[in-house]
Tab-separated table of N, CA and C in Angstrom:
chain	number	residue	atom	x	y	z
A	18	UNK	N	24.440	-35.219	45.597
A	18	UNK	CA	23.501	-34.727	44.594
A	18	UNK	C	24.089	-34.745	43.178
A	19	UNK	N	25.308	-34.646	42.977
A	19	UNK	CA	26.030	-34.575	42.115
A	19	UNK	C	25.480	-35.716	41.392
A	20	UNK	N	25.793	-36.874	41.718
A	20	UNK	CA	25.703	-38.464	40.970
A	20	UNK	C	24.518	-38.542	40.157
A	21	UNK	N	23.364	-38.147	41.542
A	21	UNK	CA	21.790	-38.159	41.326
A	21	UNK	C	21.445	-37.064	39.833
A	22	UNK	N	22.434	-35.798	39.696
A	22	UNK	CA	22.205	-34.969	38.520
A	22	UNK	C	22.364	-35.663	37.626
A	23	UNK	N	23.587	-36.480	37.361
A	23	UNK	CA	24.372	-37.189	36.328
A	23	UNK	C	23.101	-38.157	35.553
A	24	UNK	N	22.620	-38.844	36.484
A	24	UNK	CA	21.442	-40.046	36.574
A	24	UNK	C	20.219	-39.311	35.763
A	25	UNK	N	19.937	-38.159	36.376
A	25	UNK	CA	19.274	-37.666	35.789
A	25	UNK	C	19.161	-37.266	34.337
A	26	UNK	N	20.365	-36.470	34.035
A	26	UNK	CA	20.925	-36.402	32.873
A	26	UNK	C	20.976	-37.394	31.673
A	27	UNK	N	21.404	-38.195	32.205
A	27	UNK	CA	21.564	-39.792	30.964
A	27	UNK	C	20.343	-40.288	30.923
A	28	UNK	N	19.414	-40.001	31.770
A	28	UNK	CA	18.270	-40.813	31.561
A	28	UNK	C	17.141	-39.974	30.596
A	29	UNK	N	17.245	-38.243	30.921
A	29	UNK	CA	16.974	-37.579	30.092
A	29	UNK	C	17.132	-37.205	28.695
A	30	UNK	N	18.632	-36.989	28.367
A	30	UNK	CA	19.576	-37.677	27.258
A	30	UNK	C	18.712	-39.249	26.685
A	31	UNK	N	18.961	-39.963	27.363
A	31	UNK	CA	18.321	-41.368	26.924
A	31	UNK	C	16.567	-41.440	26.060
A	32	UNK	N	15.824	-40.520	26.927
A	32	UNK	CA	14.367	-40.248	26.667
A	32	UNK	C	14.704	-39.538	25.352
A	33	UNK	N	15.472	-38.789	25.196
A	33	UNK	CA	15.538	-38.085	23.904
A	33	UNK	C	15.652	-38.247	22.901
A	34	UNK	N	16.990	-38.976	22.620
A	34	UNK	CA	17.723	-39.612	21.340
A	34	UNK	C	16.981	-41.153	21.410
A	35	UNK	N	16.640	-41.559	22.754
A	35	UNK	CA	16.237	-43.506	22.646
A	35	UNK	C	17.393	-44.369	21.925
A	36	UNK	N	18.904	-43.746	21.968
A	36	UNK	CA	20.179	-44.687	21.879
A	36	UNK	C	20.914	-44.919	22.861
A	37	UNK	N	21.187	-45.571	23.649
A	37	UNK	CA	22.697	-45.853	24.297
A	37	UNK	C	23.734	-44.974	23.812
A	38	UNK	N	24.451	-45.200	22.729
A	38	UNK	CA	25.503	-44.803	22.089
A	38	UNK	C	25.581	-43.432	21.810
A	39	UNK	N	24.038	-42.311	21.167
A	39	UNK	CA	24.290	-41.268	21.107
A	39	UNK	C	24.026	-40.754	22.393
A	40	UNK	N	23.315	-41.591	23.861
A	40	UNK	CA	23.262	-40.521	25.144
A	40	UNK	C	25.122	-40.736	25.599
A	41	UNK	N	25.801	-41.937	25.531
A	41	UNK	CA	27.052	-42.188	25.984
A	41	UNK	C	28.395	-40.593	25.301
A	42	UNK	N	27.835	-40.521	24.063
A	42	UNK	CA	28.314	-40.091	23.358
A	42	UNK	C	28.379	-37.992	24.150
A	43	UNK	N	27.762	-37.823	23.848
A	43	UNK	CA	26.969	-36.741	25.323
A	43	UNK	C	27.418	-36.579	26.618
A	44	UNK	N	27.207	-37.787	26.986
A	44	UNK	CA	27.493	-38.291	28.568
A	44	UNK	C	29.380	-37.673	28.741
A	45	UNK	N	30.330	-38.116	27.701
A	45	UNK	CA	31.525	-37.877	27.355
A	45	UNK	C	32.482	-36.526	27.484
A	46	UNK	N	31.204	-35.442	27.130
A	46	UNK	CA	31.814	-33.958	27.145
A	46	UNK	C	31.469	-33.651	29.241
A	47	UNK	N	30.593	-34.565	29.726
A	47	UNK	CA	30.929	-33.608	30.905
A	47	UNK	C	32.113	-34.012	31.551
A	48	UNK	N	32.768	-34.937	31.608
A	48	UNK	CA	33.826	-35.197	32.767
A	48	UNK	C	34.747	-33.945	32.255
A	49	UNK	N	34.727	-33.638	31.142
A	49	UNK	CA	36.044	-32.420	30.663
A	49	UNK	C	35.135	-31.264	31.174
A	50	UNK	N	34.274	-30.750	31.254
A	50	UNK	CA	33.781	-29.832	32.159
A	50	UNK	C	33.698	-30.008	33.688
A	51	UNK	N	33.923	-30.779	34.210
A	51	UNK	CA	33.909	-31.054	35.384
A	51	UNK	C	34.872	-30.767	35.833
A	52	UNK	N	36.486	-31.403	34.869
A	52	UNK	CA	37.714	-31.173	35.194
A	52	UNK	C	37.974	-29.598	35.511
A	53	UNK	N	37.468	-29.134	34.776
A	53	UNK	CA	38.180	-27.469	34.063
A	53	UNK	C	37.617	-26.720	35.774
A	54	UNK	N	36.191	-27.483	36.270
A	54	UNK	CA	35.661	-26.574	37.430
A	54	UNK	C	36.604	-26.815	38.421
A	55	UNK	N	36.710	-28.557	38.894
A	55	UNK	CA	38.116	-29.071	39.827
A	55	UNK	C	39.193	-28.178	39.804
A	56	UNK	N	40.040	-27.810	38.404
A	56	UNK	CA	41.141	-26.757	38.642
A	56	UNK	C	41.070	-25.602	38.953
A	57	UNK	N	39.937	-24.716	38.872
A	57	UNK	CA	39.442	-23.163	38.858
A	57	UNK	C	39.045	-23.616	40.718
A	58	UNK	N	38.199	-23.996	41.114
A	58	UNK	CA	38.372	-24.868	42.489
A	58	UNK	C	40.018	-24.962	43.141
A	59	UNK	N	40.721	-25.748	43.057
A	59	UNK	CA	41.726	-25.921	43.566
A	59	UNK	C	42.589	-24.526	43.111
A	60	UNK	N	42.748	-24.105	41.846
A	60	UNK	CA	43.545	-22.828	41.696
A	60	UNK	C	43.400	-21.759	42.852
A	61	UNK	N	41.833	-21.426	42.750
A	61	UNK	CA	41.514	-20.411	44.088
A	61	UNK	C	41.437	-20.967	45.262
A	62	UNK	N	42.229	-22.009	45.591
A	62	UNK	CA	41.810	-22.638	47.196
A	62	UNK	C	40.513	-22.897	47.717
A	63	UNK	N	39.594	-23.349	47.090
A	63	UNK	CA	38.445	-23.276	47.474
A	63	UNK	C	38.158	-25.009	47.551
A	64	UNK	N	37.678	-25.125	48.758
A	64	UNK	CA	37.389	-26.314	48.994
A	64	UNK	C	35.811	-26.897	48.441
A	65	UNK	N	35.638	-28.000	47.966
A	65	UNK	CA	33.889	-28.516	48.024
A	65	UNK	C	33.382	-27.923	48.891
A	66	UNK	N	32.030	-27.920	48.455
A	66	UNK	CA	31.064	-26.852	49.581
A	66	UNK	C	29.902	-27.706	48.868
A	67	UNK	N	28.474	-27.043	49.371
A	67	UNK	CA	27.119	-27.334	48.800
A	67	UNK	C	26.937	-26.378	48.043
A	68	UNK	N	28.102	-25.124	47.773
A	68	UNK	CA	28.108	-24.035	47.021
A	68	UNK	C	28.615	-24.312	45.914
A	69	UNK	N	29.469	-25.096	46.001
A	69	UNK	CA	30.431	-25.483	45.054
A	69	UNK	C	30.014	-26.754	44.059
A	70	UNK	N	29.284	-27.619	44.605
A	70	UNK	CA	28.150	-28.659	44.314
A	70	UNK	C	27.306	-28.137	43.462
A	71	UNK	N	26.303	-27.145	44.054
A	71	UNK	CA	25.529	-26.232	42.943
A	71	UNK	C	26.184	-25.674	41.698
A	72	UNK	N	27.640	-25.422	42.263
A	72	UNK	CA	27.750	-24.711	40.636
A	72	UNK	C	28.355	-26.315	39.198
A	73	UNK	N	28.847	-27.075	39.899
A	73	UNK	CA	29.031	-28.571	39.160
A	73	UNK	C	27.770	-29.009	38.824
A	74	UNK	N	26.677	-28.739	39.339
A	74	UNK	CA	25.121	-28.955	39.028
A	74	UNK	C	24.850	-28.520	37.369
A	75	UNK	N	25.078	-27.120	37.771
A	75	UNK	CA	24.669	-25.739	36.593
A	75	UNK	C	25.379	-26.456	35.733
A	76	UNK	N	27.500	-26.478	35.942
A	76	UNK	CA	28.049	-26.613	35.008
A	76	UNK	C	27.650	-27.933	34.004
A	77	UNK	N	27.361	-29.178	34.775
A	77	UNK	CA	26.543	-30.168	34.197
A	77	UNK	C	25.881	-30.622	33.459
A	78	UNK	N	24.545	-29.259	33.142
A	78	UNK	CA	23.215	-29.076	32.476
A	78	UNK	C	24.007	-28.455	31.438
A	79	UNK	N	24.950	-27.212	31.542
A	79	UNK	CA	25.574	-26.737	30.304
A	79	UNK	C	26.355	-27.604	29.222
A	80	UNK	N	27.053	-28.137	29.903
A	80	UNK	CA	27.863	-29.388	29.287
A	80	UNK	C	27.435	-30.117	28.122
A	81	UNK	N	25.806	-30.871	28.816
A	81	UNK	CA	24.996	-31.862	28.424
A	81	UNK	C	24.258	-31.120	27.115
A	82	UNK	N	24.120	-30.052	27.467
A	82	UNK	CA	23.445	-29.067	25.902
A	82	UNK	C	24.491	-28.946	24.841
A	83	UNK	N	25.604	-28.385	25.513
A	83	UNK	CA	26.990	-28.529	24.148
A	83	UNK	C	27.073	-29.685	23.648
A	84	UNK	N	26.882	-30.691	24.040
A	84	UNK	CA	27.056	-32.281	23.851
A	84	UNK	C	26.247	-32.491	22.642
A	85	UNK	N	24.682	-31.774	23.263
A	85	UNK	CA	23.148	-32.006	22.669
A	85	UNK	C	23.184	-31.398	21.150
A	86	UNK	N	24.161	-30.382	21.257
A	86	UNK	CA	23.634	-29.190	20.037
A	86	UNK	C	24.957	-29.563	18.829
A	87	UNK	N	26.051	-29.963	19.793
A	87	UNK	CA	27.008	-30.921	18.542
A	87	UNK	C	26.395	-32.103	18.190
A	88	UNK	N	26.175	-32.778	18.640
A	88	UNK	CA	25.524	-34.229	18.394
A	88	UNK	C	24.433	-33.383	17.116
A	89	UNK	N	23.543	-32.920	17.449
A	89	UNK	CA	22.366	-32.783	16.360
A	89	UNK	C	23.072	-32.119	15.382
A	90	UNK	N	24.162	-31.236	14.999
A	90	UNK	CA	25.117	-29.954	14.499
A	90	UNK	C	25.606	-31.419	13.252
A	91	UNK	N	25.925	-32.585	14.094
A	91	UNK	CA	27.129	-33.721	13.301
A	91	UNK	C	25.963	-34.275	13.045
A	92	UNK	N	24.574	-34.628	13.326
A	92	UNK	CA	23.564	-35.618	12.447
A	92	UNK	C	23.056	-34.831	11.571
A	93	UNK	N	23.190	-33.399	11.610
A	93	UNK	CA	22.346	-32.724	10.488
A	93	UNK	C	22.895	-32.676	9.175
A	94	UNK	N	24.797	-32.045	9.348
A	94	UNK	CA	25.803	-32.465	8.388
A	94	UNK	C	25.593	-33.862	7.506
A	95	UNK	N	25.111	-34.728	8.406
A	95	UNK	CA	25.506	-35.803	7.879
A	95	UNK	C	24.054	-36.182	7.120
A	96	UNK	N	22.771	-35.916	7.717
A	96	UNK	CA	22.240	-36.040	6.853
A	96	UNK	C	21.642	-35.013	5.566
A	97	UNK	N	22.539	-33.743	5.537
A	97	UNK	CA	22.607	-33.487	4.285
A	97	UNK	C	22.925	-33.541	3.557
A	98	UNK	N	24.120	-34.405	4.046
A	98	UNK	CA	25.138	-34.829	2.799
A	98	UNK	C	23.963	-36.175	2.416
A	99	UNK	N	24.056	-36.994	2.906
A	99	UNK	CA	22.957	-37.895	2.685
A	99	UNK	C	21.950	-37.657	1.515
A	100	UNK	N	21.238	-36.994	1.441
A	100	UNK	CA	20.047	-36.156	0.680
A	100	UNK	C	20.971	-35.705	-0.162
A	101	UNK	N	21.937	-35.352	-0.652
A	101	UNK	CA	22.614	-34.458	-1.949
A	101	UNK	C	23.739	-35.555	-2.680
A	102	UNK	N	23.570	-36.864	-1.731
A	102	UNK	CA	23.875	-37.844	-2.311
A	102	UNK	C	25.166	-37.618	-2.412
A	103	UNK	N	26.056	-37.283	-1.379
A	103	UNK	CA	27.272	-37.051	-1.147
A	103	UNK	C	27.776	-37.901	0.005
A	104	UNK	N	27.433	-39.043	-0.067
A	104	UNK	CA	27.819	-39.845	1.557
A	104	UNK	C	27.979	-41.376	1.212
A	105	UNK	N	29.074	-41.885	0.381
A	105	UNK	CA	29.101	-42.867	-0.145
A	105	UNK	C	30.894	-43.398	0.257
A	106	UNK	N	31.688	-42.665	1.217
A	106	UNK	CA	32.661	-43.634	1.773
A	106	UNK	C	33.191	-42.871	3.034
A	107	UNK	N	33.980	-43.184	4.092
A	107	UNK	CA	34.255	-43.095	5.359
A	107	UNK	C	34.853	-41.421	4.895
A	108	UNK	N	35.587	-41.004	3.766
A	108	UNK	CA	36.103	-39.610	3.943
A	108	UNK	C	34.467	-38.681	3.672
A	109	UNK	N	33.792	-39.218	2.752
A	109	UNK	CA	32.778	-38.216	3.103
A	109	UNK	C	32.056	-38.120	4.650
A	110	UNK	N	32.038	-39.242	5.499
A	110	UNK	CA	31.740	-39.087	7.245
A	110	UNK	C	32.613	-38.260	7.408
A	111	UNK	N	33.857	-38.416	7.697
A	111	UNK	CA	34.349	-37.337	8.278
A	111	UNK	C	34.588	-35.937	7.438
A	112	UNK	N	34.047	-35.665	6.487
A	112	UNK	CA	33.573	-34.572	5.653
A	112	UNK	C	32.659	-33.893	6.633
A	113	UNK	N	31.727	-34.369	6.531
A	113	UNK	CA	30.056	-34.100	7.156
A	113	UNK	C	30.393	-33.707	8.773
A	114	UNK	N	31.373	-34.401	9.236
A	114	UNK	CA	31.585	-34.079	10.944
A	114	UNK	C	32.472	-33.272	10.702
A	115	UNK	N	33.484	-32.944	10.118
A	115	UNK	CA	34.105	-31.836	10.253
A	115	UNK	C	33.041	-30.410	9.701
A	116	UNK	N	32.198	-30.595	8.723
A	116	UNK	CA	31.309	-29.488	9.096
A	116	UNK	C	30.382	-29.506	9.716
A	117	UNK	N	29.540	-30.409	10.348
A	117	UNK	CA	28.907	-30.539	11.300
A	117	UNK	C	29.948	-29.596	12.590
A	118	UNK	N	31.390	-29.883	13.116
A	118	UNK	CA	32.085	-29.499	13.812
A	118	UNK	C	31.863	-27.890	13.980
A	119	UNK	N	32.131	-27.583	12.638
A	119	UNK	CA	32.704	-25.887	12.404
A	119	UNK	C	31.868	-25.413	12.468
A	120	UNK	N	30.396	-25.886	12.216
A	120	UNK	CA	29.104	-24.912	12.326
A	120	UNK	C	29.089	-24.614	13.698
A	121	UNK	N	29.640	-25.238	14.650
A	121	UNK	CA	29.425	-25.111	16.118
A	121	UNK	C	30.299	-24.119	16.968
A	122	UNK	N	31.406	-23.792	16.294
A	122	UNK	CA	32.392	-22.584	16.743
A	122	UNK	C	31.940	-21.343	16.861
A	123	UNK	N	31.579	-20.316	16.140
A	123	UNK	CA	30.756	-19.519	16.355
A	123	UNK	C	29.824	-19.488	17.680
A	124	UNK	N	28.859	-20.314	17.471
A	124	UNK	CA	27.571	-20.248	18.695
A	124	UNK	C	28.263	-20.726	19.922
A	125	UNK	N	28.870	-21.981	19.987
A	125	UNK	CA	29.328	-22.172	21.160
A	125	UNK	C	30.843	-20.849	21.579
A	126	UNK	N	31.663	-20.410	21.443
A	126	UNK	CA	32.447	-18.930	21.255
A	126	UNK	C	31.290	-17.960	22.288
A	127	UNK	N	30.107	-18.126	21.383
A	127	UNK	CA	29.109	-16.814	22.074
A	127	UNK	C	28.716	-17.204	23.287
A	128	UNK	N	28.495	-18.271	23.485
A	128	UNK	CA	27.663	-18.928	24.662
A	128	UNK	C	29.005	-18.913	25.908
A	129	UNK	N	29.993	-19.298	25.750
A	129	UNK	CA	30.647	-19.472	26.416
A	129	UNK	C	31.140	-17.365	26.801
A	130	UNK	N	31.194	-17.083	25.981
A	130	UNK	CA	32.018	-15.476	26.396
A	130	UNK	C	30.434	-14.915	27.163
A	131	UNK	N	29.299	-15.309	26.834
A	131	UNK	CA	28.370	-14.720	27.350
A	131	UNK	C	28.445	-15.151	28.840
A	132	UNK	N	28.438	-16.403	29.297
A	132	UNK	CA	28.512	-17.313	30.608
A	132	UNK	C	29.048	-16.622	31.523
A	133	UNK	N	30.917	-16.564	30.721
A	133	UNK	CA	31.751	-16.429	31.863
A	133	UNK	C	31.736	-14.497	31.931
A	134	UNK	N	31.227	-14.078	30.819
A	134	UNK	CA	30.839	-12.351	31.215
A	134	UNK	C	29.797	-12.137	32.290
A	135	UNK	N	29.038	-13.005	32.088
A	135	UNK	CA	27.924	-13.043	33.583
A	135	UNK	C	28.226	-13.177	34.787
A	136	UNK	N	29.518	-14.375	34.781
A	136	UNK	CA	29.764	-14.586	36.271
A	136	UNK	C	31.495	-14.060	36.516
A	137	UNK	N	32.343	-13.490	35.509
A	137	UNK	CA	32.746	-12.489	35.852
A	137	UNK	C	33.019	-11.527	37.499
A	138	UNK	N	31.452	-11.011	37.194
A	138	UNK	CA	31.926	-10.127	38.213
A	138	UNK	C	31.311	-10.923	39.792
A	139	UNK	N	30.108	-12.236	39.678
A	139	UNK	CA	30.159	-12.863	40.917
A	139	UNK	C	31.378	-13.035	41.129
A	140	UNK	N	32.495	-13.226	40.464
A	140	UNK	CA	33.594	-14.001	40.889
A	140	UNK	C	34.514	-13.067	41.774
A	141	UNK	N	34.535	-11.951	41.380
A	141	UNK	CA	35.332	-10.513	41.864
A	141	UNK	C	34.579	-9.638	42.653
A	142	UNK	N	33.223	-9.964	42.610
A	142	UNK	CA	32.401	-9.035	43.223
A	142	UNK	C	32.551	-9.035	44.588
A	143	UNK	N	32.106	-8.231	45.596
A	143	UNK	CA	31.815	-8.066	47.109
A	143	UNK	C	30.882	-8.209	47.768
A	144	UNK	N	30.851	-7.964	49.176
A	144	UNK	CA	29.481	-7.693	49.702
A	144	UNK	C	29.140	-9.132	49.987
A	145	UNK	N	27.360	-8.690	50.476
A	145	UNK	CA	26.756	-9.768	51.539
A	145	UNK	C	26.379	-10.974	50.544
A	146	UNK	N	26.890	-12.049	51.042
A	146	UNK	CA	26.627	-13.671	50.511
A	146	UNK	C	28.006	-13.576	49.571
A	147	UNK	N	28.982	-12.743	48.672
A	147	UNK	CA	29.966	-12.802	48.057
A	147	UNK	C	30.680	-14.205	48.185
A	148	UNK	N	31.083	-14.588	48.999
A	148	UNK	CA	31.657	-15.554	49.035
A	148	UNK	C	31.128	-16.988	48.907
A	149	UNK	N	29.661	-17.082	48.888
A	149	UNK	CA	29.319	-18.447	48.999
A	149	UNK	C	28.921	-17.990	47.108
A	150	UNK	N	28.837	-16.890	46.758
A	150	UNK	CA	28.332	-17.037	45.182
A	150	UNK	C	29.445	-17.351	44.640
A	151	UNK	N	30.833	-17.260	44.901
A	151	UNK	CA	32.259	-17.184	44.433
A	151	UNK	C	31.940	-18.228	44.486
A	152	UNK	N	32.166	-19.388	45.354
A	152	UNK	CA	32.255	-21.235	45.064
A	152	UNK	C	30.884	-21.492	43.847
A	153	UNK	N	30.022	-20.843	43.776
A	153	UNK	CA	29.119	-21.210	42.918
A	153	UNK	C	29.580	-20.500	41.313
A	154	UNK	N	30.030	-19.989	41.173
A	154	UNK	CA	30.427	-19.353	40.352
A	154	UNK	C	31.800	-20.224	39.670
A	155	UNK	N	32.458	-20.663	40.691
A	155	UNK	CA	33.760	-20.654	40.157
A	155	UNK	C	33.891	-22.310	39.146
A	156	UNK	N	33.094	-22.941	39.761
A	156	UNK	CA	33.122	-24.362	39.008
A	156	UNK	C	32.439	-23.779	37.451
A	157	UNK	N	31.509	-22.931	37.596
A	157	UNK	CA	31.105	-22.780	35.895
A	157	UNK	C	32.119	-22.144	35.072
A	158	UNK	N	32.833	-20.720	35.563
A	158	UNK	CA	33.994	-20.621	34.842
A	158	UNK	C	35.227	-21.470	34.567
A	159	UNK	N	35.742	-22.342	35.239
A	159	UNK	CA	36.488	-23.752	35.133
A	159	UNK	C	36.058	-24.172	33.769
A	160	UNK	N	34.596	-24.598	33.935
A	160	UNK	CA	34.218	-25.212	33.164
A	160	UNK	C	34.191	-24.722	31.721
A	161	UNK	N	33.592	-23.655	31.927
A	161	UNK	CA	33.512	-22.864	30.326
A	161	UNK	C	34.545	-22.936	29.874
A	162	UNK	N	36.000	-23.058	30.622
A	162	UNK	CA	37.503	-22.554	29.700
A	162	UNK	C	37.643	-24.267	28.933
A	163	UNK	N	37.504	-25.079	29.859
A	163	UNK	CA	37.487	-26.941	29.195
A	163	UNK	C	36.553	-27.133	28.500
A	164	UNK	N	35.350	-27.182	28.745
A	164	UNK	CA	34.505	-27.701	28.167
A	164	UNK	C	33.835	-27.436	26.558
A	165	UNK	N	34.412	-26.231	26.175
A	165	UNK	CA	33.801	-26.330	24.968
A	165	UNK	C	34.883	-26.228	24.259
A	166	UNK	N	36.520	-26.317	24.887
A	166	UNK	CA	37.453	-26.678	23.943
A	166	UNK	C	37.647	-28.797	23.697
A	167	UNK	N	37.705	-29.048	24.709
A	167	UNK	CA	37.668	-30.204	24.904
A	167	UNK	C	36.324	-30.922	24.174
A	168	UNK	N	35.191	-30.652	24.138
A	168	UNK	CA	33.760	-31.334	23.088
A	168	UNK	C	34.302	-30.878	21.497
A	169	UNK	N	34.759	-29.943	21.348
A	169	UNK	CA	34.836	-29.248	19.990
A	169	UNK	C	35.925	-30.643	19.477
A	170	UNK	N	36.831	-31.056	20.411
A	170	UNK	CA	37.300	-31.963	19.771
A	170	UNK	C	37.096	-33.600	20.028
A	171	UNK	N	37.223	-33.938	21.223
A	171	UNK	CA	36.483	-35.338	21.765
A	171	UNK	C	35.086	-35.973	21.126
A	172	UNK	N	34.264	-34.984	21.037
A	172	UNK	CA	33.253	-35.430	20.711
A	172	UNK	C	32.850	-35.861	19.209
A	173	UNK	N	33.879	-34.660	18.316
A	173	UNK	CA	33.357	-35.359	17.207
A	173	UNK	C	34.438	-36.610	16.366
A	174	UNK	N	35.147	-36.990	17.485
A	174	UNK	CA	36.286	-38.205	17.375
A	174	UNK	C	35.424	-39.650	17.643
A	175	UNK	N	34.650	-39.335	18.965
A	175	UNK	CA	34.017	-40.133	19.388
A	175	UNK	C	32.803	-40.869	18.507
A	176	UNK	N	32.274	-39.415	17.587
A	176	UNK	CA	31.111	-39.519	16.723
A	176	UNK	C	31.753	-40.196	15.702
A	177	UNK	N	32.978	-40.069	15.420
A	177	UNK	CA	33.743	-40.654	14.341
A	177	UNK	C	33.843	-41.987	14.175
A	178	UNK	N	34.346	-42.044	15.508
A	178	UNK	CA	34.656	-44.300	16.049
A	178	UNK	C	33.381	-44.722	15.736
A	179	UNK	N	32.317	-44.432	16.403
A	179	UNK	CA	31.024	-45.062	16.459
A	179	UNK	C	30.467	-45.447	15.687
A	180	UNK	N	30.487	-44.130	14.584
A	180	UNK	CA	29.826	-44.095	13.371
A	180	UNK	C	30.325	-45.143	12.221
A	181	UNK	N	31.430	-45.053	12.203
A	181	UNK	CA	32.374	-45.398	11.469
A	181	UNK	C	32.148	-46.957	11.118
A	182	UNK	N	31.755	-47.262	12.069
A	182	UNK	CA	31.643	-48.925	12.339
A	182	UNK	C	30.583	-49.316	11.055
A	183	UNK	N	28.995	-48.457	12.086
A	183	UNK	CA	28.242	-48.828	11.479
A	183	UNK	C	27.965	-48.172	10.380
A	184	UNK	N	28.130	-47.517	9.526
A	184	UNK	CA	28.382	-46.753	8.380
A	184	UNK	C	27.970	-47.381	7.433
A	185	UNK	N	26.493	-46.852	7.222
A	185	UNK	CA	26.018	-47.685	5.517
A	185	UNK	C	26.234	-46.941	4.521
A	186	UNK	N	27.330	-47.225	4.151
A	186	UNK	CA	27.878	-46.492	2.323
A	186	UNK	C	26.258	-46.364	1.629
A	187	UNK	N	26.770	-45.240	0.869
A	187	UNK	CA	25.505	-45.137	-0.155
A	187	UNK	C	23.743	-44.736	0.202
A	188	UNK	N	23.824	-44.599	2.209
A	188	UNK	CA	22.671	-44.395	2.055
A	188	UNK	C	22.223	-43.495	2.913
């Protein structure tokens, strides 16, 4: 099911933006969320499950929004610089993505301390089903600790190469 999410994802991504390059671009921040669930997984001995599947599901959809909300965070930067007529050589791009970047620390900070405060106590908690919510649980906290350190920086490197290329000075 995993693959089939992914599929889903890029094709959704794809319907959205209608680029290759900005769904690829997206597509990029989940494998570093994926990783972060793999180690929180293997740290607690916890083997794959369909429990554990579900929570790489969740972590997935989260990923793909951090991806979503930097991506729009670095086109908005950029096209305000644009409009104030401040976007006329490669240091003003990476001007615009480095604040495009920083606007995103804050909200993503909240989102992430909110996440892993939620599942927190599935993770420690007791009682009936406890243990199959723990494998579901545990891939999203993984994830939250990688994933929005790892996009905060990958992604707007990536936005950097891409852009960079095609980069029309002056307009």
């Amino acid at each position: 099911m995993i693959p089939v999410t992914l599929m889903i994802i890029f094709l959704l991504l794809y319907l959205n933006f209608r680029s290759i390059t900005e769904t690829m671009i997206v597509m990029l921040s989940l494998p570093f969320a994926l990783v972060g669930g793999l180690w929180l997984l293997y740290l607690l001995g916890y083997n794959l499950s369909i429990a554990s599947a579900v929570g790489f599901i969740a972590l997935a959809g989260v990923a793909a929004e951090f991806g979503v909300v930097m991506l729009l965070y670095l086109d908005n930067a950029i096209s305000k610089r644009k409009e104030e007529r401040r976007f006329n050589s490669e240091r003003d791009l990476i001007a615009a993505i480095e604040e495009g970047a920083v606007l995103r620390v804050r909200p993503k900070a909240m989102t992430v301390a909110v996440i892993v405060a939620g599942l927190l106590p599935i993770m420690f908690g007791g009682g009936t089903g406890s243990e199959v919510m723990r494998r579901i649980a545990a891939p999203m906290v993984g994830g939250m600790i990688t994933a929005p350190l790892l996009s905060m920086i990958v992604l707007p490197v990536a936005y950097l190469l891409l852009h960079r290329r095609g980069m029309k000075v002056g307009g």
